[in-house]
Short mmCIF file of N, CA and C in Angstrom, two decimals:
data_model
loop_
_atom_site.label_atom_id
_atom_site.label_comp_id
_atom_site.label_asym_id
_atom_site.label_seq_id
_atom_site.Cartn_x
_atom_site.Cartn_y
_atom_site.Cartn_z
N MET G 1 111.13 -55.52 9.87
CA MET G 1 111.50 -55.80 11.24
C MET G 1 111.88 -54.51 11.98
N MET G 2 112.66 -53.67 11.34
CA MET G 2 113.06 -52.40 11.95
C MET G 2 111.84 -51.51 12.18
N ASN G 3 110.92 -51.55 11.25
CA ASN G 3 109.72 -50.74 11.39
C ASN G 3 108.90 -51.18 12.60
N ALA G 4 108.79 -52.47 12.82
CA ALA G 4 108.04 -53.01 13.97
C ALA G 4 108.72 -52.60 15.27
N LEU G 5 110.05 -52.66 15.28
CA LEU G 5 110.81 -52.26 16.47
C LEU G 5 110.64 -50.77 16.75
N LYS G 6 110.66 -49.98 15.69
CA LYS G 6 110.47 -48.53 15.83
C LYS G 6 109.07 -48.22 16.36
N MET G 7 108.07 -48.92 15.86
CA MET G 7 106.70 -48.70 16.32
C MET G 7 106.54 -49.09 17.79
N ARG G 8 107.18 -50.19 18.18
CA ARG G 8 107.13 -50.64 19.58
C ARG G 8 107.80 -49.62 20.49
N ALA G 9 108.93 -49.10 20.08
CA ALA G 9 109.64 -48.08 20.87
C ALA G 9 108.80 -46.81 20.99
N GLU G 10 108.16 -46.40 19.90
CA GLU G 10 107.31 -45.22 19.94
C GLU G 10 106.11 -45.45 20.85
N SER G 11 105.55 -46.64 20.81
CA SER G 11 104.41 -46.97 21.66
C SER G 11 104.82 -46.91 23.13
N TYR G 12 105.99 -47.46 23.45
CA TYR G 12 106.47 -47.42 24.83
C TYR G 12 106.74 -45.98 25.26
N ASN G 13 107.37 -45.22 24.40
CA ASN G 13 107.69 -43.82 24.74
C ASN G 13 106.42 -43.01 25.00
N GLU G 14 105.39 -43.25 24.20
CA GLU G 14 104.12 -42.56 24.41
C GLU G 14 103.49 -42.99 25.74
N TRP G 15 103.52 -44.28 26.03
CA TRP G 15 103.01 -44.78 27.30
C TRP G 15 103.77 -44.18 28.47
N ALA G 16 105.10 -44.18 28.41
CA ALA G 16 105.94 -43.63 29.47
C ALA G 16 105.66 -42.15 29.67
N SER G 17 105.47 -41.44 28.60
CA SER G 17 105.13 -40.02 28.69
C SER G 17 103.78 -39.83 29.39
N ASN G 18 102.79 -40.65 29.04
CA ASN G 18 101.48 -40.59 29.69
C ASN G 18 101.58 -40.91 31.18
N VAL G 19 102.40 -41.89 31.54
CA VAL G 19 102.58 -42.26 32.94
C VAL G 19 103.23 -41.10 33.70
N ASN G 20 104.27 -40.53 33.14
CA ASN G 20 104.94 -39.40 33.81
C ASN G 20 104.00 -38.22 33.98
N GLU G 21 103.21 -37.92 32.96
CA GLU G 21 102.22 -36.84 33.07
C GLU G 21 101.22 -37.14 34.17
N ALA G 22 100.76 -38.36 34.24
CA ALA G 22 99.77 -38.75 35.25
C ALA G 22 100.35 -38.64 36.65
N LEU G 23 101.58 -39.10 36.82
CA LEU G 23 102.20 -39.09 38.15
C LEU G 23 102.56 -37.68 38.62
N GLU G 24 102.84 -36.80 37.68
CA GLU G 24 103.27 -35.45 38.02
C GLU G 24 102.16 -34.41 37.91
N ALA G 25 100.94 -34.83 37.65
CA ALA G 25 99.83 -33.90 37.42
C ALA G 25 99.57 -33.04 38.64
N LYS G 26 99.25 -31.79 38.38
CA LYS G 26 98.88 -30.86 39.44
C LYS G 26 97.39 -31.05 39.76
N VAL G 27 96.96 -30.38 40.81
CA VAL G 27 95.61 -30.58 41.37
C VAL G 27 94.51 -30.59 40.32
N ASN G 28 94.46 -29.62 39.45
CA ASN G 28 93.35 -29.52 38.49
C ASN G 28 93.48 -30.45 37.29
N ASN G 29 94.64 -31.08 37.14
CA ASN G 29 94.85 -31.95 35.99
C ASN G 29 95.05 -33.41 36.36
N LYS G 30 94.75 -33.78 37.59
CA LYS G 30 94.94 -35.16 38.02
C LYS G 30 94.00 -36.09 37.26
N ARG G 31 94.50 -37.28 37.00
CA ARG G 31 93.69 -38.29 36.33
C ARG G 31 93.03 -39.19 37.36
N SER G 32 92.08 -39.96 36.92
CA SER G 32 91.34 -40.84 37.82
C SER G 32 92.14 -42.10 38.13
N LEU G 33 91.74 -42.78 39.19
CA LEU G 33 92.34 -44.06 39.55
C LEU G 33 92.13 -45.06 38.41
N ILE G 34 90.98 -44.99 37.76
CA ILE G 34 90.69 -45.88 36.63
C ILE G 34 91.71 -45.68 35.51
N ASN G 35 92.10 -44.42 35.29
CA ASN G 35 93.10 -44.11 34.28
C ASN G 35 94.45 -44.73 34.63
N PHE G 36 94.82 -44.66 35.92
CA PHE G 36 96.08 -45.26 36.37
C PHE G 36 96.05 -46.77 36.13
N LYS G 37 94.92 -47.40 36.45
CA LYS G 37 94.80 -48.84 36.24
C LYS G 37 94.86 -49.18 34.75
N ALA G 38 94.30 -48.32 33.92
CA ALA G 38 94.34 -48.54 32.47
C ALA G 38 95.77 -48.46 31.94
N LEU G 39 96.58 -47.58 32.52
CA LEU G 39 97.98 -47.50 32.11
C LEU G 39 98.74 -48.77 32.47
N ILE G 40 98.44 -49.33 33.64
CA ILE G 40 99.07 -50.60 34.04
C ILE G 40 98.62 -51.71 33.09
N GLU G 41 97.33 -51.74 32.81
CA GLU G 41 96.79 -52.77 31.92
C GLU G 41 97.42 -52.67 30.52
N GLU G 42 97.58 -51.43 30.05
CA GLU G 42 98.19 -51.23 28.73
C GLU G 42 99.62 -51.78 28.71
N SER G 43 100.36 -51.54 29.80
CA SER G 43 101.75 -52.03 29.85
C SER G 43 101.79 -53.56 29.84
N GLU G 44 100.81 -54.17 30.47
CA GLU G 44 100.75 -55.64 30.49
C GLU G 44 100.34 -56.20 29.13
N MET G 45 99.36 -55.55 28.51
CA MET G 45 98.89 -56.01 27.20
C MET G 45 100.00 -55.90 26.15
N LYS G 46 100.74 -54.79 26.21
CA LYS G 46 101.78 -54.55 25.21
C LYS G 46 103.13 -55.12 25.64
N LYS G 47 103.14 -55.77 26.82
CA LYS G 47 104.34 -56.43 27.33
C LYS G 47 105.54 -55.49 27.41
N PHE G 48 105.27 -54.30 27.98
CA PHE G 48 106.37 -53.36 28.20
C PHE G 48 107.25 -53.89 29.32
N PRO G 49 108.51 -53.46 29.36
CA PRO G 49 109.43 -53.97 30.40
C PRO G 49 108.99 -53.57 31.80
N ASP G 50 109.29 -54.44 32.74
CA ASP G 50 108.98 -54.18 34.15
C ASP G 50 110.12 -53.33 34.72
N ASN G 51 109.97 -52.02 34.63
CA ASN G 51 111.04 -51.12 35.05
C ASN G 51 110.58 -50.26 36.23
N ASP G 52 111.42 -49.33 36.64
CA ASP G 52 111.11 -48.47 37.80
C ASP G 52 109.83 -47.67 37.60
N LEU G 53 109.61 -47.19 36.39
CA LEU G 53 108.42 -46.39 36.12
C LEU G 53 107.16 -47.23 36.32
N LEU G 54 107.14 -48.43 35.80
CA LEU G 54 105.97 -49.30 35.95
C LEU G 54 105.79 -49.71 37.41
N ARG G 55 106.89 -50.02 38.09
CA ARG G 55 106.79 -50.39 39.51
C ARG G 55 106.25 -49.21 40.34
N HIS G 56 106.71 -48.01 40.04
CA HIS G 56 106.22 -46.83 40.76
C HIS G 56 104.73 -46.62 40.48
N LEU G 57 104.33 -46.77 39.24
CA LEU G 57 102.91 -46.63 38.88
C LEU G 57 102.08 -47.67 39.63
N ARG G 58 102.56 -48.90 39.70
CA ARG G 58 101.82 -49.95 40.42
C ARG G 58 101.70 -49.61 41.90
N LEU G 59 102.79 -49.15 42.50
CA LEU G 59 102.80 -48.82 43.92
C LEU G 59 101.82 -47.68 44.23
N VAL G 60 101.87 -46.63 43.43
CA VAL G 60 100.97 -45.49 43.61
C VAL G 60 99.52 -45.93 43.43
N THR G 61 99.28 -46.78 42.45
CA THR G 61 97.93 -47.25 42.19
C THR G 61 97.42 -48.13 43.33
N GLN G 62 98.29 -48.98 43.87
CA GLN G 62 97.89 -49.82 45.01
C GLN G 62 97.55 -48.95 46.22
N ASP G 63 98.38 -47.94 46.49
CA ASP G 63 98.11 -47.03 47.61
C ASP G 63 96.77 -46.31 47.42
N ALA G 64 96.55 -45.82 46.22
CA ALA G 64 95.30 -45.11 45.93
C ALA G 64 94.11 -46.05 46.05
N ASP G 65 94.28 -47.29 45.61
CA ASP G 65 93.21 -48.28 45.71
C ASP G 65 92.85 -48.55 47.17
N LYS G 66 93.86 -48.67 48.01
CA LYS G 66 93.62 -48.88 49.44
C LYS G 66 92.90 -47.68 50.05
N CYS G 67 93.34 -46.48 49.68
CA CYS G 67 92.69 -45.27 50.19
C CYS G 67 91.23 -45.20 49.72
N ALA G 68 90.99 -45.57 48.48
CA ALA G 68 89.63 -45.55 47.95
C ALA G 68 88.74 -46.53 48.71
N SER G 69 89.30 -47.68 49.05
CA SER G 69 88.54 -48.68 49.81
C SER G 69 88.18 -48.16 51.20
N VAL G 70 89.14 -47.58 51.89
CA VAL G 70 88.87 -47.03 53.23
C VAL G 70 87.88 -45.87 53.13
N ALA G 71 88.06 -45.02 52.13
CA ALA G 71 87.16 -43.88 51.96
C ALA G 71 85.73 -44.37 51.72
N GLN G 72 85.59 -45.40 50.91
CA GLN G 72 84.25 -45.93 50.64
C GLN G 72 83.64 -46.53 51.90
N GLN G 73 84.46 -47.20 52.71
CA GLN G 73 83.96 -47.74 53.98
C GLN G 73 83.48 -46.62 54.89
N LEU G 74 84.22 -45.53 54.93
CA LEU G 74 83.81 -44.38 55.75
C LEU G 74 82.48 -43.82 55.25
N LEU G 75 82.36 -43.71 53.94
CA LEU G 75 81.12 -43.16 53.37
C LEU G 75 79.93 -44.11 53.57
N ASN G 76 80.21 -45.41 53.60
CA ASN G 76 79.14 -46.40 53.81
C ASN G 76 78.78 -46.55 55.28
N GLY G 77 79.53 -45.89 56.15
CA GLY G 77 79.24 -45.98 57.58
C GLY G 77 79.84 -47.20 58.24
N LYS G 78 80.72 -47.92 57.55
CA LYS G 78 81.34 -49.09 58.16
C LYS G 78 82.48 -48.69 59.07
N ARG G 79 82.95 -47.50 58.90
CA ARG G 79 83.93 -46.92 59.82
C ARG G 79 83.28 -45.65 60.34
N GLN G 80 83.60 -45.30 61.54
CA GLN G 80 82.97 -44.13 62.15
C GLN G 80 84.05 -43.19 62.64
N THR G 81 83.66 -41.93 62.75
CA THR G 81 84.56 -40.96 63.36
C THR G 81 84.13 -40.74 64.78
N ARG G 82 85.06 -40.40 65.63
CA ARG G 82 84.70 -40.10 67.01
C ARG G 82 85.31 -38.77 67.38
N TYR G 83 84.67 -38.09 68.29
CA TYR G 83 85.10 -36.76 68.69
C TYR G 83 86.05 -36.81 69.88
N ARG G 84 85.99 -37.83 70.68
CA ARG G 84 86.86 -37.91 71.86
C ARG G 84 88.16 -38.59 71.48
N SER G 85 89.24 -38.11 72.08
CA SER G 85 90.51 -38.81 71.88
C SER G 85 90.80 -39.63 73.13
N GLY G 86 91.66 -40.63 72.97
CA GLY G 86 91.98 -41.49 74.11
C GLY G 86 90.92 -42.54 74.32
N GLY G 87 90.94 -43.17 75.48
CA GLY G 87 89.96 -44.21 75.77
C GLY G 87 90.24 -45.45 74.96
N GLY G 88 89.34 -46.39 75.02
CA GLY G 88 89.50 -47.63 74.27
C GLY G 88 89.28 -47.38 72.80
N LYS G 89 90.33 -47.43 72.05
CA LYS G 89 90.22 -47.12 70.63
C LYS G 89 89.73 -48.33 69.85
N CYS G 90 88.63 -48.17 69.22
CA CYS G 90 88.05 -49.22 68.38
C CYS G 90 88.69 -49.11 67.00
N PRO G 91 89.13 -50.21 66.39
CA PRO G 91 89.80 -50.13 65.09
C PRO G 91 88.89 -49.62 63.97
N ASN G 92 87.59 -49.63 64.17
CA ASN G 92 86.68 -49.16 63.14
C ASN G 92 86.32 -47.69 63.29
N GLN G 93 86.95 -47.01 64.22
CA GLN G 93 86.62 -45.61 64.43
C GLN G 93 87.84 -44.74 64.19
N LEU G 94 87.59 -43.58 63.61
CA LEU G 94 88.64 -42.60 63.39
C LEU G 94 88.35 -41.40 64.27
N THR G 95 89.40 -40.79 64.78
CA THR G 95 89.20 -39.53 65.47
C THR G 95 88.96 -38.46 64.41
N VAL G 96 88.48 -37.32 64.83
CA VAL G 96 88.25 -36.22 63.90
C VAL G 96 89.58 -35.83 63.24
N ASN G 97 90.65 -35.80 64.03
CA ASN G 97 91.95 -35.45 63.49
C ASN G 97 92.41 -36.49 62.46
N GLU G 98 92.17 -37.77 62.73
CA GLU G 98 92.54 -38.82 61.77
C GLU G 98 91.76 -38.66 60.46
N LEU G 99 90.50 -38.29 60.55
CA LEU G 99 89.70 -38.05 59.35
C LEU G 99 90.28 -36.88 58.57
N ARG G 100 90.63 -35.83 59.26
CA ARG G 100 91.21 -34.65 58.63
C ARG G 100 92.51 -35.03 57.90
N LEU G 101 93.36 -35.79 58.59
CA LEU G 101 94.63 -36.22 57.98
C LEU G 101 94.40 -37.15 56.79
N PHE G 102 93.41 -38.01 56.90
CA PHE G 102 93.10 -38.93 55.82
C PHE G 102 92.63 -38.17 54.58
N VAL G 103 91.78 -37.16 54.76
CA VAL G 103 91.31 -36.37 53.62
C VAL G 103 92.48 -35.64 52.97
N ARG G 104 93.39 -35.13 53.78
CA ARG G 104 94.59 -34.49 53.22
C ARG G 104 95.41 -35.49 52.42
N GLN G 105 95.51 -36.71 52.93
CA GLN G 105 96.24 -37.76 52.22
C GLN G 105 95.58 -38.05 50.87
N LEU G 106 94.26 -38.05 50.84
CA LEU G 106 93.55 -38.29 49.58
C LEU G 106 93.86 -37.21 48.56
N TYR G 107 93.87 -35.96 49.02
CA TYR G 107 94.18 -34.85 48.10
C TYR G 107 95.64 -34.87 47.65
N ALA G 108 96.52 -35.49 48.44
CA ALA G 108 97.94 -35.56 48.09
C ALA G 108 98.24 -36.67 47.09
N LEU G 109 97.31 -37.58 46.88
CA LEU G 109 97.52 -38.66 45.92
C LEU G 109 97.69 -38.07 44.52
N PRO G 110 98.47 -38.73 43.66
CA PRO G 110 98.65 -38.22 42.30
C PRO G 110 97.44 -38.45 41.39
N CYS G 111 96.41 -39.13 41.90
CA CYS G 111 95.20 -39.35 41.11
C CYS G 111 93.99 -38.89 41.92
N VAL G 112 92.89 -38.76 41.22
CA VAL G 112 91.64 -38.31 41.82
C VAL G 112 90.81 -39.52 42.22
N LEU G 113 90.29 -39.48 43.44
CA LEU G 113 89.35 -40.52 43.89
C LEU G 113 87.98 -39.87 43.99
N SER G 114 86.98 -40.56 43.52
CA SER G 114 85.63 -39.99 43.53
C SER G 114 85.11 -39.75 44.95
N GLN G 115 85.66 -40.48 45.92
CA GLN G 115 85.19 -40.36 47.30
C GLN G 115 85.73 -39.12 48.01
N THR G 116 86.81 -38.53 47.52
CA THR G 116 87.48 -37.44 48.22
C THR G 116 86.57 -36.25 48.50
N PRO G 117 85.89 -35.69 47.49
CA PRO G 117 85.03 -34.55 47.81
C PRO G 117 83.87 -34.91 48.73
N LEU G 118 83.40 -36.15 48.63
CA LEU G 118 82.30 -36.58 49.49
C LEU G 118 82.75 -36.66 50.94
N LEU G 119 83.98 -37.14 51.16
CA LEU G 119 84.50 -37.20 52.53
C LEU G 119 84.75 -35.80 53.07
N LYS G 120 85.18 -34.90 52.21
CA LYS G 120 85.41 -33.53 52.66
C LYS G 120 84.08 -32.92 53.11
N VAL G 121 83.01 -33.17 52.37
CA VAL G 121 81.69 -32.68 52.76
C VAL G 121 81.27 -33.30 54.08
N THR G 122 81.50 -34.60 54.23
CA THR G 122 81.17 -35.28 55.48
C THR G 122 81.93 -34.66 56.64
N GLY G 123 83.21 -34.38 56.42
CA GLY G 123 84.02 -33.75 57.46
C GLY G 123 83.52 -32.37 57.81
N LYS G 124 83.06 -31.63 56.81
CA LYS G 124 82.52 -30.30 57.07
C LYS G 124 81.22 -30.39 57.87
N GLU G 125 80.42 -31.40 57.56
CA GLU G 125 79.17 -31.59 58.31
C GLU G 125 79.45 -31.84 59.78
N HIS G 126 80.57 -32.51 60.05
CA HIS G 126 80.96 -32.79 61.43
C HIS G 126 81.86 -31.69 61.99
N LYS G 127 82.03 -30.63 61.18
CA LYS G 127 82.84 -29.47 61.57
C LYS G 127 84.27 -29.86 61.93
N CYS G 128 84.83 -30.80 61.17
CA CYS G 128 86.21 -31.19 61.45
C CYS G 128 87.15 -30.83 60.30
N LEU G 129 86.59 -30.36 59.18
CA LEU G 129 87.43 -29.95 58.07
C LEU G 129 87.11 -28.50 57.70
N PRO G 130 88.14 -27.78 57.25
CA PRO G 130 87.91 -26.37 56.86
C PRO G 130 87.10 -26.26 55.59
#
């Protein structure tokens, strides 16, 4: 019984260490969104406690998932960028500045989204990103 408890504690500690590494990763060592989702799935499969670390991981993953969805819509042409500011703002259009800010937001996420470099290229094509 003690051995099983020790193994469970070690498993949780390893998972928690992986989560902390993922959340604190620097630019070149960021993990993918899929990896973040796998960490959540692992916690559910192994029935780890619902604590602050898991809640933070879920929140970050949800934010990244939303960003990935918007980024994919932009890449698919379902959202458009516009060069003029003001006027009747259509909810499906982003200003050039909004696109620039959105790409910065993507790079600030603790995980890597596959759409980020593609959006940066798109922004460069429109001469709105450095």
